[in-house]
Short mmCIF file of C-alpha atoms in Angstrom, two decimals:
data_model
loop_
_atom_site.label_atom_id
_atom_site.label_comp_id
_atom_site.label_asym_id
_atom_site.label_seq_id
_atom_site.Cartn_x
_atom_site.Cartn_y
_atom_site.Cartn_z
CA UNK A 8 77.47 -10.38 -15.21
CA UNK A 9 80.17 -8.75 -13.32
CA UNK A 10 80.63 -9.21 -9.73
CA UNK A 11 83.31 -9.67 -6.43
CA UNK A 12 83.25 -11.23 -3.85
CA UNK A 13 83.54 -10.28 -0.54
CA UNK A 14 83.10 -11.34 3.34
CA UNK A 15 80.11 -9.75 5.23
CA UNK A 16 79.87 -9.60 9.10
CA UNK A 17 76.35 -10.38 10.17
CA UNK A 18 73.90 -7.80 9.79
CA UNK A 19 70.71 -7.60 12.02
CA UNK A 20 67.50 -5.98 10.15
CA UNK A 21 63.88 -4.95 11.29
CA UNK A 22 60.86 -5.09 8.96
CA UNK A 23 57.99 -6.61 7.47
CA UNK A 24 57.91 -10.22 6.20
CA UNK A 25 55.96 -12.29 4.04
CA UNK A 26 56.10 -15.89 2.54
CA UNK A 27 56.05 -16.39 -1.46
CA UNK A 28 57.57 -18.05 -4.34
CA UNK A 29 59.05 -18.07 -7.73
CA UNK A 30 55.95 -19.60 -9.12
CA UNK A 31 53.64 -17.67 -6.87
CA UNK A 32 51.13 -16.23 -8.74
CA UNK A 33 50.60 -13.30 -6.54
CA UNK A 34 54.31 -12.90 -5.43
CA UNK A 35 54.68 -9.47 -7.26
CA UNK A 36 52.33 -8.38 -5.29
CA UNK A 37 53.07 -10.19 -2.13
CA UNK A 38 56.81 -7.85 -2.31
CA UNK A 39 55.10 -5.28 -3.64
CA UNK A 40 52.74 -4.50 -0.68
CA UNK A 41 55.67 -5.24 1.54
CA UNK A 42 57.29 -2.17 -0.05
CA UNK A 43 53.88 -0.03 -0.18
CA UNK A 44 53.42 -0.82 3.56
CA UNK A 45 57.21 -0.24 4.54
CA UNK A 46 56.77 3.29 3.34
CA UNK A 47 53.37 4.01 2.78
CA UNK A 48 52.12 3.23 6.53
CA UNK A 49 54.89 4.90 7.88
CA UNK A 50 56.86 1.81 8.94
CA UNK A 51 60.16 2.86 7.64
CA UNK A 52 60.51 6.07 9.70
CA UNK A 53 59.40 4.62 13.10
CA UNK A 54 62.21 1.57 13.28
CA UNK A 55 64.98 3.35 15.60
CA UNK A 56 68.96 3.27 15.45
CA UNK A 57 69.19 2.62 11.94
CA UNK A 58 72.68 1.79 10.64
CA UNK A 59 72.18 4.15 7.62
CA UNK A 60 69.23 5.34 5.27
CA UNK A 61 69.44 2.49 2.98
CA UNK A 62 66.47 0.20 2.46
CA UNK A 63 66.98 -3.59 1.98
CA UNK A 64 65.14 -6.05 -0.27
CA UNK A 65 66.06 -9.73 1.86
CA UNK A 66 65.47 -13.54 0.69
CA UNK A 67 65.82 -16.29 3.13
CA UNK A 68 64.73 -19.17 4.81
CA UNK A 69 64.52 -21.05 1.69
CA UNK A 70 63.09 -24.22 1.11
CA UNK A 71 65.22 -25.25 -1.62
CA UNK A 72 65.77 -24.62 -5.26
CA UNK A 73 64.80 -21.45 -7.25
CA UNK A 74 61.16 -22.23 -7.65
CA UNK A 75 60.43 -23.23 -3.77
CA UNK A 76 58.71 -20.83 -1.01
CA UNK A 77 61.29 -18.01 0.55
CA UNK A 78 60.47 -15.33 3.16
CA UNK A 79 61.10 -11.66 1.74
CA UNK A 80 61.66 -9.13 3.91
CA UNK A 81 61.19 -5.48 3.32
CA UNK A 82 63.90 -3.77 6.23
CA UNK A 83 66.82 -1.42 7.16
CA UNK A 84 70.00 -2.25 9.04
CA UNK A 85 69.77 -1.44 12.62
CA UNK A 86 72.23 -1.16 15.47
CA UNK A 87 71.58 -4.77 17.45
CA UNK A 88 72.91 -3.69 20.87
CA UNK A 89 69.63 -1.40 21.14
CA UNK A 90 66.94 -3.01 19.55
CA UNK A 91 64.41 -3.05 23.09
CA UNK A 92 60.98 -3.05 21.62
CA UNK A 93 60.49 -3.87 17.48
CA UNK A 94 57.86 -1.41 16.07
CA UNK A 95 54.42 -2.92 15.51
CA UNK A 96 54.08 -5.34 13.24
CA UNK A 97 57.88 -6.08 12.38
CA UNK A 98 60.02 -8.52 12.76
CA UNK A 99 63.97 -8.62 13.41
CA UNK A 100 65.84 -10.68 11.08
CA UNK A 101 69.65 -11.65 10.86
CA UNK A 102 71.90 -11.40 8.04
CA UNK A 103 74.28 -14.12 8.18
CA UNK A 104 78.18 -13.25 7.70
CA UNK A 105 80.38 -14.89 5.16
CA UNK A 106 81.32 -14.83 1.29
CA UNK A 107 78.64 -13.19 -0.86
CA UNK A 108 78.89 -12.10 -5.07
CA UNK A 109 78.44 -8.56 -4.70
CA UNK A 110 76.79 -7.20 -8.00
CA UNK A 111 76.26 -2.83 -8.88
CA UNK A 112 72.68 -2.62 -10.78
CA UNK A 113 71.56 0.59 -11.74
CA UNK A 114 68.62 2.01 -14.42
CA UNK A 115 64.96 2.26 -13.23
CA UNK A 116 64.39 0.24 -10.00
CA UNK A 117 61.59 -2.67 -10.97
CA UNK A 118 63.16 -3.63 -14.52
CA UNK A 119 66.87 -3.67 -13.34
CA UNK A 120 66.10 -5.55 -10.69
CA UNK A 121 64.22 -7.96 -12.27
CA UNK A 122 66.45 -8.14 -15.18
CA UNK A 123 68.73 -8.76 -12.51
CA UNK A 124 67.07 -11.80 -10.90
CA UNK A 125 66.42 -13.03 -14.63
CA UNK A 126 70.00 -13.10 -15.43
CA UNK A 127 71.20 -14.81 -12.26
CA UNK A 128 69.26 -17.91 -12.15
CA UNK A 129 71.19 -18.53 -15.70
CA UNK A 130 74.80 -17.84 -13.64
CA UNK A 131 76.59 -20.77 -12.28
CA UNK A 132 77.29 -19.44 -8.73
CA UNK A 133 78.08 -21.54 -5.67
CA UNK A 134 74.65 -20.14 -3.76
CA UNK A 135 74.62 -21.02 0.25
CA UNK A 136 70.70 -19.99 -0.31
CA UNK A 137 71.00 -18.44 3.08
CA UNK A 138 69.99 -14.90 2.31
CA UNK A 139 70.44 -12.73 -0.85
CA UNK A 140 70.05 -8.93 -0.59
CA UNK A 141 69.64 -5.71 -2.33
CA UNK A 142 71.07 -2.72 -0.90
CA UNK A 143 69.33 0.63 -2.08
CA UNK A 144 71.77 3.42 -2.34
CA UNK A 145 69.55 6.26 -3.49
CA UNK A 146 65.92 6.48 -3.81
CA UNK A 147 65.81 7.91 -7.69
CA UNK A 148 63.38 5.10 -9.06
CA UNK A 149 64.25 5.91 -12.58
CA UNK A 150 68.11 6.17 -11.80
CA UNK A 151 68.44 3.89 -8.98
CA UNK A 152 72.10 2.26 -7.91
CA UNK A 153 71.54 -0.70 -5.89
CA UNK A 154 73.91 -3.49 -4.63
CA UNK A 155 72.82 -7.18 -4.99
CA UNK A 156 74.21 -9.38 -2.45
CA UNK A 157 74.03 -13.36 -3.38
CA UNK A 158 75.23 -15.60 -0.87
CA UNK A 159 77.93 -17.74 -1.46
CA UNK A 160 78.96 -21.07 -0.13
CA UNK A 161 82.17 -21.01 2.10
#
């Protein structure tokens, strides 16, 4: 798979959380019903100064290798300096800065993505394991563009 790499500053996030894992055998629906709430219960629209329209799919705080527990995060990019109050049931996260493999996926959302993740764990990439994103550009499901963000170790 092609990618580039590039330097990230720190990017702060609000959202929903939950903890799962590769071997999970209800994670699919543990980020599932992180997605259904985001937009379905109207969490999405009531998280102010938002950074742009883009959604974000987050991994972090893992607790090792690709089969260990991970916290997923469901969340937008939002301006720091005026996050006062977090909307119920959210929580604010933090992006860390620094070199991440930036990869372009784009077909119908679940099975590029997932074809995505499949391919990945095969790759031989330097991973910090600090947080990996995706970056939704458009919300087409069946022609969806989204950038994959693996972290990188410095």
């Amino acid at each position: 798979m092609k990618y580039e790499t590039v330097n990230l500053e720190e990017k702060t996030v609000v959202g929903l959380a939950a903890r799962t894992s590769n071997t999970s055998p209800e994670m699919g629906a543990a980020i599932g019903g992180l997605w259904q709430d985001f937009y379905g219960k109207g969490i999405y629209p009531s998280i102010p100064h938002k950074k742009s329209e883009k959604a974000l799919g987050i991994y972090t705080d893992y607790a090792g290798a690709q089969n260990n527990e991970y916290t997923v995060l469901v969340a937008c990019e939002v301006e720091e300096s005026k996050q006062a109050e977090l909307p119920a049931g959210t929580v604010l996260h933090k992006i860390p800065a620094g070199p991440y493999a930036k990869f372009t996926v784009k077909g119908h959302v679940q099975k590029a993505v997932a074809e995505f993740w499949q391919e990945l764990w095969n790759m031989d990439l330097p991973r910090a394991y600090t947080s990996d994103f995706e970056e939704y550009q458009n919300g087409d499901m069946e022609q969806a563009e989204i950038h994959i963000y693996i972290a990188l170790k410095p």
